[in-house]
Coordinates of C-alpha atoms in Angstrom, one line a residue:
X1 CA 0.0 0.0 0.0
X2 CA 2.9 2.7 0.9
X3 CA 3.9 1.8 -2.7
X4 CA 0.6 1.6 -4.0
X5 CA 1.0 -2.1 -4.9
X6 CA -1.9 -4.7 -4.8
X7 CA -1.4 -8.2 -4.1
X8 CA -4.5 -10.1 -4.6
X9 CA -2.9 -13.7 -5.4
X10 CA -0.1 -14.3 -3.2
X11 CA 1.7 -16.9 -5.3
X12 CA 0.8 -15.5 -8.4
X13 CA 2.1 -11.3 -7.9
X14 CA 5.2 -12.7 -6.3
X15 CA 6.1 -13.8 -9.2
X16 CA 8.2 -11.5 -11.0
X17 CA 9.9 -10.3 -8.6
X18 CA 9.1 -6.8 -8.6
X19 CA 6.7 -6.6 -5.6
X20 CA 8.7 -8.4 -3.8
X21 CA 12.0 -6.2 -4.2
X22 CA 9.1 -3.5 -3.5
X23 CA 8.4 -5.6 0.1
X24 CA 11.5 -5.6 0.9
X25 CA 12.6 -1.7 0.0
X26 CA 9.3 -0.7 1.5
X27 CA 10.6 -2.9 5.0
X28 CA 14.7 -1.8 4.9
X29 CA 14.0 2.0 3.3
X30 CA 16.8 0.8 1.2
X31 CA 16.6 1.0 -3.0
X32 CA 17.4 -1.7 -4.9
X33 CA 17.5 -2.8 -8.4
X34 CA 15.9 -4.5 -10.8
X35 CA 14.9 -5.6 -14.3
X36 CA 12.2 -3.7 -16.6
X37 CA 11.7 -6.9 -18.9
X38 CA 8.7 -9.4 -18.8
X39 CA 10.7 -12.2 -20.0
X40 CA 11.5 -15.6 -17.5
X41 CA 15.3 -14.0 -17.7
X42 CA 14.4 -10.8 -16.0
X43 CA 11.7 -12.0 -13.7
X44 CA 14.2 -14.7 -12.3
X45 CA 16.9 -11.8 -12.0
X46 CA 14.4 -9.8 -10.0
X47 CA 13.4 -12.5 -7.5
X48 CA 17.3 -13.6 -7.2
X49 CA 18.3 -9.6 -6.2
X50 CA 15.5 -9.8 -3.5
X51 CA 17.0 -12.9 -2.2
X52 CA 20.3 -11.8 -2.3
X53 CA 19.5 -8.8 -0.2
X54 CA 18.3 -11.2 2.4
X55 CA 21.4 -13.1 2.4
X56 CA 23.2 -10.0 3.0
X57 CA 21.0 -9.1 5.8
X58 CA 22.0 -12.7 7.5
X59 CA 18.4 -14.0 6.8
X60 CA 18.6 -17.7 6.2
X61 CA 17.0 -19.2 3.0
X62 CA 16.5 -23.0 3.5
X63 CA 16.7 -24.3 0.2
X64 CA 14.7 -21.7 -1.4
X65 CA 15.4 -21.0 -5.0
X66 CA 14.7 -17.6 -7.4
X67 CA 12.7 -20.4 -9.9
X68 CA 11.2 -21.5 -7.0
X69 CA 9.5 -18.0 -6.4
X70 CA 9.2 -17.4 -10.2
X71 CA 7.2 -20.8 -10.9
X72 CA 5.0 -19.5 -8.2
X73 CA 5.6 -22.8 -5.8
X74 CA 3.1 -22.1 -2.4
X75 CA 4.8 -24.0 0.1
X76 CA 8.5 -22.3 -0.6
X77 CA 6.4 -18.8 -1.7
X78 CA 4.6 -19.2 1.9
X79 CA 7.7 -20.1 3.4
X80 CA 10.1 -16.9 2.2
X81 CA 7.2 -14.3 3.5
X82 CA 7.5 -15.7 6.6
X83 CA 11.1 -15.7 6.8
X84 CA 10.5 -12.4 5.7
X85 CA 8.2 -11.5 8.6
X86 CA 10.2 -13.3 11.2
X87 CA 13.5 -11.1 10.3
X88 CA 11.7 -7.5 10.0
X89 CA 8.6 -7.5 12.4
X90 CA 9.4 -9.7 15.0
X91 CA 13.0 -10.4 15.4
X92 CA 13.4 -6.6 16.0
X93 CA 12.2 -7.3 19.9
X94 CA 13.4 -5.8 22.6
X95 CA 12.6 -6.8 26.3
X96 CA 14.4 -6.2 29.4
X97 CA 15.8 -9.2 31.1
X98 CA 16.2 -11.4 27.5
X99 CA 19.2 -13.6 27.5
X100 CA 21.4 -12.8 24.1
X101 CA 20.5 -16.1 22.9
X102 CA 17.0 -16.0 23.0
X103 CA 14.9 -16.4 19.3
X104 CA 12.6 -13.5 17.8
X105 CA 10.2 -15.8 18.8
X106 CA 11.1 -16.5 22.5
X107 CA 11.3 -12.8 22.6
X108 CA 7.9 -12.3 21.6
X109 CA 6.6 -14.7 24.1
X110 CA 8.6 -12.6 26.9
X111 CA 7.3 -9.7 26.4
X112 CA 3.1 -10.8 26.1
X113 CA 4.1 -12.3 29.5
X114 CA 5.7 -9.6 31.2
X115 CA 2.4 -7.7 29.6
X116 CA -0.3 -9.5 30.7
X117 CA 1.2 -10.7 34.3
X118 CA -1.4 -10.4 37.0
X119 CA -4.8 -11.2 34.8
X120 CA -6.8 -13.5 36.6
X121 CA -7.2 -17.1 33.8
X122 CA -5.0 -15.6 31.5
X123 CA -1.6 -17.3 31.1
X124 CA 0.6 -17.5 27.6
X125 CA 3.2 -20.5 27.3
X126 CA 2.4 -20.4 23.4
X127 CA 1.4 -18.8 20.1
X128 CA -2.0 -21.6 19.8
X129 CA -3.9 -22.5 22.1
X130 CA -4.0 -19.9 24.8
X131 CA -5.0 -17.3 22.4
X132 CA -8.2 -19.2 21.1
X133 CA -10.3 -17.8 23.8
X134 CA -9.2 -14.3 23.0
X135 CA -8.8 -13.2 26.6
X136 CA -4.9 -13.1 25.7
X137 CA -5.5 -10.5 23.2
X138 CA -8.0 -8.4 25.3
X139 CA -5.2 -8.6 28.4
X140 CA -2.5 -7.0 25.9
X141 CA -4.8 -4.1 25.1
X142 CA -6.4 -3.6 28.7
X143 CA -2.7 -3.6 29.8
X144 CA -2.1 -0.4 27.1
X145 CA -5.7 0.9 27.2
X146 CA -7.3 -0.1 30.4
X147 CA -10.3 2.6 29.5
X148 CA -11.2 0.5 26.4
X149 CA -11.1 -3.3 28.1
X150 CA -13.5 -3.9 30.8
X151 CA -11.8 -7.3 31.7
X152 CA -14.9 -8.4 34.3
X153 CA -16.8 -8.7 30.7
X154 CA -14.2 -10.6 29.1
X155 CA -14.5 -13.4 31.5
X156 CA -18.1 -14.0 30.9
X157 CA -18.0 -13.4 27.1
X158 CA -17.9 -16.2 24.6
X159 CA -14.5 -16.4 22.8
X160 CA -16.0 -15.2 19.5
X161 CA -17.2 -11.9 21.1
X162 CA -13.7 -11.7 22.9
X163 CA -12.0 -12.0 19.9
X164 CA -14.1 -9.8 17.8
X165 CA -13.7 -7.3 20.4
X166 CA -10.0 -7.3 21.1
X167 CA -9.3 -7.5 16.8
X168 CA -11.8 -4.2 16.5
X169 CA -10.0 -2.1 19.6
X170 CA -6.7 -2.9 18.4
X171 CA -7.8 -2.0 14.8
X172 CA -8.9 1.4 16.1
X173 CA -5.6 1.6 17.6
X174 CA -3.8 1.1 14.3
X175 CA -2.8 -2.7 14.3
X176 CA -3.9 -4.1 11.1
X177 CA -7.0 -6.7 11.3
X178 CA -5.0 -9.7 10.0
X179 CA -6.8 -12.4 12.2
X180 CA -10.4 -13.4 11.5
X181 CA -12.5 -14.3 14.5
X182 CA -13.6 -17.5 13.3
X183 CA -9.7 -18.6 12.6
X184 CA -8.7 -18.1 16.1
X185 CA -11.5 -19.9 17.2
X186 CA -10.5 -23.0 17.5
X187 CA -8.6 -25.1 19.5
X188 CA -5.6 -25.1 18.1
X189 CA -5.1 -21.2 16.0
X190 CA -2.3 -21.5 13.3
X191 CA 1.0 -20.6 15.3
X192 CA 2.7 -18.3 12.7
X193 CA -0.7 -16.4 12.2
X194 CA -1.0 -15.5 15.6
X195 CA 3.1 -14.6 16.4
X196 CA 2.4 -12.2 13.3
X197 CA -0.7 -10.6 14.7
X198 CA 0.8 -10.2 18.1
X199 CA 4.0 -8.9 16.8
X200 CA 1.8 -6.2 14.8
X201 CA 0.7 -5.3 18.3
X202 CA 3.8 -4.7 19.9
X203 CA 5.1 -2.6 16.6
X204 CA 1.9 -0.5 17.0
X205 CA 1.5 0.2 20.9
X206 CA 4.2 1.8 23.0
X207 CA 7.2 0.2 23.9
X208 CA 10.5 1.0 26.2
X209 CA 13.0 1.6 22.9
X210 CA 16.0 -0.9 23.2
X211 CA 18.5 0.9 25.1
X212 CA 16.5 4.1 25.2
X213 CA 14.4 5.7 28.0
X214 CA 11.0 4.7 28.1
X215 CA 8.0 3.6 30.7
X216 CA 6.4 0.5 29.7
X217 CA 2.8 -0.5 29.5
X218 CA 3.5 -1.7 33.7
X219 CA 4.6 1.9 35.0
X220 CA 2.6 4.3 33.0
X221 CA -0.1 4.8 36.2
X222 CA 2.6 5.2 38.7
X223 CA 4.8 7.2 36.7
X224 CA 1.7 9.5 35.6
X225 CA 1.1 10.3 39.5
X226 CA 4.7 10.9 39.9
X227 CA 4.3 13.7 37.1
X228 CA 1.3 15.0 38.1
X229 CA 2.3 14.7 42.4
X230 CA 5.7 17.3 41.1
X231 CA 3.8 19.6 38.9
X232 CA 1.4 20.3 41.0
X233 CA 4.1 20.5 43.9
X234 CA 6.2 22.9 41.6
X235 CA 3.6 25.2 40.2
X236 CA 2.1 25.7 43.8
X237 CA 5.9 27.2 45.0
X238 CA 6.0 29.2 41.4
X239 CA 3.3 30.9 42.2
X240 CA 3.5 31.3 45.9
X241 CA 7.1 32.6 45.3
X242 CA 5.7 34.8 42.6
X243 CA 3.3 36.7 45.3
X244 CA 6.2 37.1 47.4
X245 CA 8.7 38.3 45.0
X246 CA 5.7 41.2 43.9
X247 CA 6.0 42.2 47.9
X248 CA 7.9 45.4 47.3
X249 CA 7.6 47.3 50.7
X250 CA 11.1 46.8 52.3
X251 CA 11.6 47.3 56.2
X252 CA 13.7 50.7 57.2
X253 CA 15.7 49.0 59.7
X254 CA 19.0 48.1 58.0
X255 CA 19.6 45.2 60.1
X256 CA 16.4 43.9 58.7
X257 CA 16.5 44.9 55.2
X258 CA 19.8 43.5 54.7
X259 CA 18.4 40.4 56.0
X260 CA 16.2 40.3 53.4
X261 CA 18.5 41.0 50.8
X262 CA 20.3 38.0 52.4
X263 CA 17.4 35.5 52.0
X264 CA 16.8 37.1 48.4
X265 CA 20.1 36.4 47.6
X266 CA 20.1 32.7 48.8
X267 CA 16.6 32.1 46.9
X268 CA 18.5 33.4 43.8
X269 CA 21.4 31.4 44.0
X270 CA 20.1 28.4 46.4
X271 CA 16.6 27.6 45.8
X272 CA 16.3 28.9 41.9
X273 CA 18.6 26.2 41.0
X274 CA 17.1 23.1 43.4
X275 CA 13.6 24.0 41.3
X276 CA 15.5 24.7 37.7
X277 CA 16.1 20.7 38.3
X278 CA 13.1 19.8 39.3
X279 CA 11.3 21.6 36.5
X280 CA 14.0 20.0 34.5
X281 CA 13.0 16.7 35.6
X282 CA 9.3 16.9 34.9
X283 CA 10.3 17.7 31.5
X284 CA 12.1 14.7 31.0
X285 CA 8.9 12.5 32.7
X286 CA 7.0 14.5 30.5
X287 CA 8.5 13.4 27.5
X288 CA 8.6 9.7 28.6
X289 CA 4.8 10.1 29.0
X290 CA 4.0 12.0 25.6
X291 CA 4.3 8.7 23.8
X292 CA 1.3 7.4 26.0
X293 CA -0.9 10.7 26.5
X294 CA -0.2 10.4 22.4
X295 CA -1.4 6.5 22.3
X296 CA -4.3 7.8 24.6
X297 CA -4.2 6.2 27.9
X298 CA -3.3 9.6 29.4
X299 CA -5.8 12.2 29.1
X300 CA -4.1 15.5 30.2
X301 CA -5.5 17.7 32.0
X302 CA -5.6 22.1 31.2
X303 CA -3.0 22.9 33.0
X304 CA -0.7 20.0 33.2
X305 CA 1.4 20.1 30.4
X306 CA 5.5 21.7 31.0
X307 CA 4.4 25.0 28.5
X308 CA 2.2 25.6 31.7
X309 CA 5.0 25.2 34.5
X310 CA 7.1 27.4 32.2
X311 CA 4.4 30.3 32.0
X312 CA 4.5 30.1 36.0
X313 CA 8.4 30.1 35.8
X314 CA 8.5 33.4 34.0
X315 CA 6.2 35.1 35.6
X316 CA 8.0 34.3 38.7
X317 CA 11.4 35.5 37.1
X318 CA 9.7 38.8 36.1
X319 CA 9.0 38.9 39.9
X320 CA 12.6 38.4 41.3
X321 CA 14.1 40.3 38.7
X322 CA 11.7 43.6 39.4
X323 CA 12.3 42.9 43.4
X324 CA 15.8 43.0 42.7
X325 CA 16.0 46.2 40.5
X326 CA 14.3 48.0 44.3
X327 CA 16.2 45.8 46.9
X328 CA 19.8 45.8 45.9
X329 CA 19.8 50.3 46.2
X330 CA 17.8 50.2 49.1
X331 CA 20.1 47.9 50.6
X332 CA 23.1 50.2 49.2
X333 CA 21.0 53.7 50.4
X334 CA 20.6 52.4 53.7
X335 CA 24.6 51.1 53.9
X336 CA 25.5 54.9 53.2
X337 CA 23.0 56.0 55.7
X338 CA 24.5 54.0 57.9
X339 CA 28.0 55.0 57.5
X340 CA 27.2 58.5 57.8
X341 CA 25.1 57.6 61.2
X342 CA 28.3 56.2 62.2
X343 CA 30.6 59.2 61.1
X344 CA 28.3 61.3 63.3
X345 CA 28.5 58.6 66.5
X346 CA 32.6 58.7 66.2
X347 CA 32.3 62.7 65.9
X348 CA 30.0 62.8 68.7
X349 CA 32.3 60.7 71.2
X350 CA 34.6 62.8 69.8
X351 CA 32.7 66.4 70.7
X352 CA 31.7 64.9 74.2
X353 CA 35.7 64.4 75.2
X354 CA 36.7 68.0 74.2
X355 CA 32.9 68.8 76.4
X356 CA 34.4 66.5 79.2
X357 CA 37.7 68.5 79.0
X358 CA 36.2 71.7 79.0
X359 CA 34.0 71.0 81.9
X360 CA 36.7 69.6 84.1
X361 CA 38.9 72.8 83.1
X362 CA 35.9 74.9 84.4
X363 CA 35.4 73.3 87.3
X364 CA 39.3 73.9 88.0
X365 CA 38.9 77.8 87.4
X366 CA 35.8 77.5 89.7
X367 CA 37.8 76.1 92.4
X368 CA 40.4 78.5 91.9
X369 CA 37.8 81.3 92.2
X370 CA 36.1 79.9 95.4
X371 CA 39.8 80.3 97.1
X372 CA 40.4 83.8 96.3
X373 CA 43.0 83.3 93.3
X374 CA 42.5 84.7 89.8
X375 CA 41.4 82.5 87.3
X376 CA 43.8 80.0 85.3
X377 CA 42.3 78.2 82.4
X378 CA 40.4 80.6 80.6
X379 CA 41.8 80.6 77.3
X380 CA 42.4 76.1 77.1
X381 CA 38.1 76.6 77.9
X382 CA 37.2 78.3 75.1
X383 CA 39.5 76.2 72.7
X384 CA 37.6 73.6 73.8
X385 CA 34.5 74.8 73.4
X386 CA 35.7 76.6 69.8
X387 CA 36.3 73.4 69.0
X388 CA 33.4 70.9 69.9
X389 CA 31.3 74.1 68.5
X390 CA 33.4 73.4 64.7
X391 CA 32.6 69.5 65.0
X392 CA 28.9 70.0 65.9
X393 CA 28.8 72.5 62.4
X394 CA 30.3 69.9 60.7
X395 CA 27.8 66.9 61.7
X396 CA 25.0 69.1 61.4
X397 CA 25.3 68.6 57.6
X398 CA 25.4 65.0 57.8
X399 CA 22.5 65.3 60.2
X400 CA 19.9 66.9 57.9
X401 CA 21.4 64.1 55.3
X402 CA 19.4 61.6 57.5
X403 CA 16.3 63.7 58.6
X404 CA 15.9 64.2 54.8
X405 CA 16.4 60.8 54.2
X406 CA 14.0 59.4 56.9
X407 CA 16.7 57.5 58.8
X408 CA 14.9 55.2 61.1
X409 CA 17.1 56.0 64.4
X410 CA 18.0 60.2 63.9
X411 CA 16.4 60.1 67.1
X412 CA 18.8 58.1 69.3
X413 CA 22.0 59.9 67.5
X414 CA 23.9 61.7 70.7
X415 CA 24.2 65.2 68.8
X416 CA 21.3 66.7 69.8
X417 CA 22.3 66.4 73.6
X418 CA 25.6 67.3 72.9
X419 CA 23.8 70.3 71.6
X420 CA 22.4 71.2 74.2
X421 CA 24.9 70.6 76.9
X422 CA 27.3 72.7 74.8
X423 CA 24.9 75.9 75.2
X424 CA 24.6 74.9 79.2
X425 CA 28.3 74.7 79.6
X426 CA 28.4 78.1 77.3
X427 CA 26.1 79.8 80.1
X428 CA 28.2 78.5 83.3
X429 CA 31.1 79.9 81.5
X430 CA 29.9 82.8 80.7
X431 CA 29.2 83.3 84.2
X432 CA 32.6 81.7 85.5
X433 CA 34.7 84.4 83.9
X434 CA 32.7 87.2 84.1
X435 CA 32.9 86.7 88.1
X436 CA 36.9 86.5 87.3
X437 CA 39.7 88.1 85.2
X438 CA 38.9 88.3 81.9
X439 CA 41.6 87.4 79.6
X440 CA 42.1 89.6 76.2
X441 CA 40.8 86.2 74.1
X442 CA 37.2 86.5 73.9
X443 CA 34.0 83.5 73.8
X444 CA 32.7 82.9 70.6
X445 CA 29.1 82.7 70.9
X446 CA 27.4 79.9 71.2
X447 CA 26.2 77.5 68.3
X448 CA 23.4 78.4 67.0
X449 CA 22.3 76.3 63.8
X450 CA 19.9 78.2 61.3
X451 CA 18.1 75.9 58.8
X452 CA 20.2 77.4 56.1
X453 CA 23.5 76.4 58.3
X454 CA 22.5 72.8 58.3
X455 CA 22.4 73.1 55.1
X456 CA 26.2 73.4 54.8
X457 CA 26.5 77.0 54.6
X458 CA 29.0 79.0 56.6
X459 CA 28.2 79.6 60.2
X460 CA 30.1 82.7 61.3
X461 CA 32.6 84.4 59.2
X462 CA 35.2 83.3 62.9
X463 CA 35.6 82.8 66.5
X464 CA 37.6 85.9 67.5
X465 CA 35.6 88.8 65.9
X466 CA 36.1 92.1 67.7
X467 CA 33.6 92.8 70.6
X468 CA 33.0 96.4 68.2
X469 CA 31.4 95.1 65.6
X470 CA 29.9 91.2 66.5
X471 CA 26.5 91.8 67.4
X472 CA 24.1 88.9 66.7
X473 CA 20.2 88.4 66.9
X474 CA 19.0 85.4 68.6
X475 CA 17.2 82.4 66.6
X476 CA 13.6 82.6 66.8
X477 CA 11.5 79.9 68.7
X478 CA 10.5 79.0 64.8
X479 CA 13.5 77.9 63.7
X480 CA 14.6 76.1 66.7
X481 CA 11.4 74.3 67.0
X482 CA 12.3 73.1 63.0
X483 CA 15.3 71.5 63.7
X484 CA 14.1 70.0 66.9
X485 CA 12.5 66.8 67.0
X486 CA 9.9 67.6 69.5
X487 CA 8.3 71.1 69.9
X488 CA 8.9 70.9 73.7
X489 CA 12.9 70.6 72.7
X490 CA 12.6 73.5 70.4
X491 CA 10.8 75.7 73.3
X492 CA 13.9 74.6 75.5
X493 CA 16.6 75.7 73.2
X494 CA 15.0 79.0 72.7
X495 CA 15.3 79.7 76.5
X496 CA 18.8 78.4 76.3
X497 CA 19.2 80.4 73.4
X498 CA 17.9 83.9 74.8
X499 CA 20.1 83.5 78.0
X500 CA 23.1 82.7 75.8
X501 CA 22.3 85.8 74.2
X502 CA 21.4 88.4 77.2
X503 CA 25.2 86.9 79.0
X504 CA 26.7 87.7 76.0
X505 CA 25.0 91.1 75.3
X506 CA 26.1 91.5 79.0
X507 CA 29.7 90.7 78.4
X508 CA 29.6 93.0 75.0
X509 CA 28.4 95.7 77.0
X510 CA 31.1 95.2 79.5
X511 CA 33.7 95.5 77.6
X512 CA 32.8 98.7 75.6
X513 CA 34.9 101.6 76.2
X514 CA 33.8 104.5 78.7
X515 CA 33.1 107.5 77.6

């Protein structure tokens, strides 16, 4: 038929040879050649190239002749076919646990055993009799198409309706209906008949390929359950993972955020990869089941097939890829944040050691003054002071870097005490040395941080300005109050700050010449 040759008379269209080099092209895919003439001459060269092809293909000819073939003879016509059948249908069997010596035929037998293992009154030990009842045949299919076979009819059916059934299934399954019902009806079906039928069976269902990867007839359920238990598994993590991924509201707390980043990091690099295998591996189950979702005995369901787990994947990709694009700055704005928190810690320990100093000094000079002698340490005060006063400046930049920024812990930096015991110790100084001898170096006045100073803009033009022309206005309860954290604080400094400013207006006054 692939050829669109007839053969209506077996002996007789054999007998030129040409379908038969046609069989045997149509069975090896391999051209041969032949003879265009009619005569005896080229009819026996045609049938003697088919036979020699044979030979080459180690098929062995018992005492079969090209005249033989040509004269049309039945028995040794009958006799090449199936020597023709045995070497390309059913010597090409392949079954697990075979012995290298077995025969096509012992092969065969195997493999409908291993098949139909488990049915209740069906047992094979040969190609005759235990087929005649045509359970045999409805086993193989039920074994390949258990949705097709209801086995608990077979056993009350007669062996007619058996066999009728079993050769209709299989022919809508694409095994060619060479078996009559009445012909394997008997006690004793022809032996080479049924090998041929069966061996039609095993070319046209699905099969483990010999030295491939495959699931036979045996592990289809289980492995179907496997496929479906790891999908479902899989695409239930995708798309929990994917809801997570699409969380983009990150904690403030870099302690906590970089903990995240952490976990994100070892779901990149950790888990991404442990479920890139296991998506991998459903593909390849996949594949060993398309053969049988093909054949029919699995019916997929929407949803199940790898396309599906790959649309999750992506989606969930997408996800990690956008979380990442936010995280990894955040992670890096806060790590800045943090260092310049830090800067302003290590200046602030600094500020409080030269406050320390300055304190201790003055509380020398204020012994000094309680005994009756002058005053000593004057001038190593307001250094101090001068100088605490040009760090707290200098963080006050970095400072409105984090108010600006929102940084979670501006509240617990030490600056804004050291702030404000700066402008105390200020006050008892002022009111130290005005009690004793003044020294020619004069106080600068106290630090006083405008919104536009935290900016980074200069703060006084210097610290020893001539008493003549430094006058200053105090800072309003507004501004104070803005770079306070509280309203209450602001109120406070403004007190401090009009005090501060009255002592030194005092001092000023002092110190202007009589006249």
């Amino acid at each position: 038929m692939k050829v669109r040759k007839h053969i209506n008379d077996l002996y007789e269209d054999l007998r030129d040879g040409h379908n038969l080099v046609s069989l045997l092209e149509v069975l090896s895919g391999v051209k041969l050649p032949r003879e265009k003439g009619r005569m005896r001459f080229h009819r026996l060269q045609n049938v003697q190239i088919a036979l020699d092809f044979l030979k080459q293909r180690q098929v062995k000819l018992v005492n079969i002749r090209n005249d033989d073939i040509t004269d049309g003879n039945p028995k040794l016509t009958l006799g090449l076919i199936w020597t023709i059948i045995l070497h390309f249908q059913i010597s090409d069997i392949y079954i697990s646990g075979e012995s290298g010596d077995m025969s096509a035929k012992e092969k065969l037998l195997l493999w409908t055993q291993k098949v139909t293992a488990g049915y209740i009154g069906v047992k094979c030990t040969n190609f005759s009799s235990c087929w005649s009842d045509g359970k045999m045949f409805n086993a193989l299919i039920h074994r390949y198409r258990p949705d097709l076979v209801d086995m608990e009819r077979v056993q009350i059916q007669s062996n007619r309706e058996n066999l009728e059934q079993a050769f209709e299934i299989a022919e809508r399954l694409g095994v060619t209906r060479l078996l009559d019902a009445e012909d394997v009806d008997v006690p004793s079906p022809d032996e080479k008949s049924v090998i041929t039928y069966v061996s039609s069976i095993y070319d046209a269902f699905p099969k483990v390929p010999e030295g491939g990867e495959g699931i036979s007839a045996i592990e289809v359920d289980s492995r179907w359950l496997e496929y479906q238990t790891r999908l479902e598994s899989l695409i239930s993590w995708i798309k929990q993972h994917t809801i997570l991924m699409s969380d983009k509201s990150f904690p403030q707390n870099p302690v906590e955020l970089k903990a995240l980043y952490n976990q994100y990091i070892h779901f990149k690099e950790t888990e991404i990869p442990a479920r890139e295998q296991e998506k991998g591996r459903i593909e390849e189950l996949y594949k060993l089941l398309e053969v049988w979702i093909e054949f029919g005995r699995i019916k997929l369901p929407q949803g199940y097939h790898p396309n599906d787990v790959e649309e999750e994947w992506g989606k969930l990709i997408i996800e990690m890829l956008e979380r990442e694009k936010l995280l990894r700055p955040a992670v890096e704005r806060l790590e800045l944040l943090l260092q310049i928190a830090n800067k302003i810690q290590n200046g602030a320990l600094s500020c409080e050691e030269k406050l320390t100093l300055a304190k201790n000094t003055l509380q020398a000079d204020a012994a000094h003054l309680e005994a009756g002698q002058p005053v000593q340490y004057e001038a190593d005060v307001v250094v101090y002071l001068q100088e605490c006063e040009g760090l707290l400046r200098q963080l006050q930049v970095d400072v409105q870097i984090l108010r600006d920024e929102n940084y979670y812990q501006l509240e617990e930096l030490a600056i804004m005490r050291l702030q404000d015991e700066l402008v105390t110790l200020r006050l008892e100084c002022t009111n130290l040395y005005r009690k004793g001898h003044f020294s020619t170096l004069e106080l600068a006045p106290a630090p006083t941080l405008s919104t536009t100073q935290l900016k980074g803009e200069s703060l006084t033009k210097g610290l020893h300005t001539s008493s003549a022309s430094w006058f200053r206005k105090p800072m309003t309860r507004t501004e104070l109050v803005a770079i306070s954290s509280s309203e209450d604080e602001g109120s406070l400094r403004f007190v401090y700050e009009l005090l501060a400013w009255v002592e030194e207006m005092q001092v000023s006054a002092d110190r202007l010449p009589a006249h």
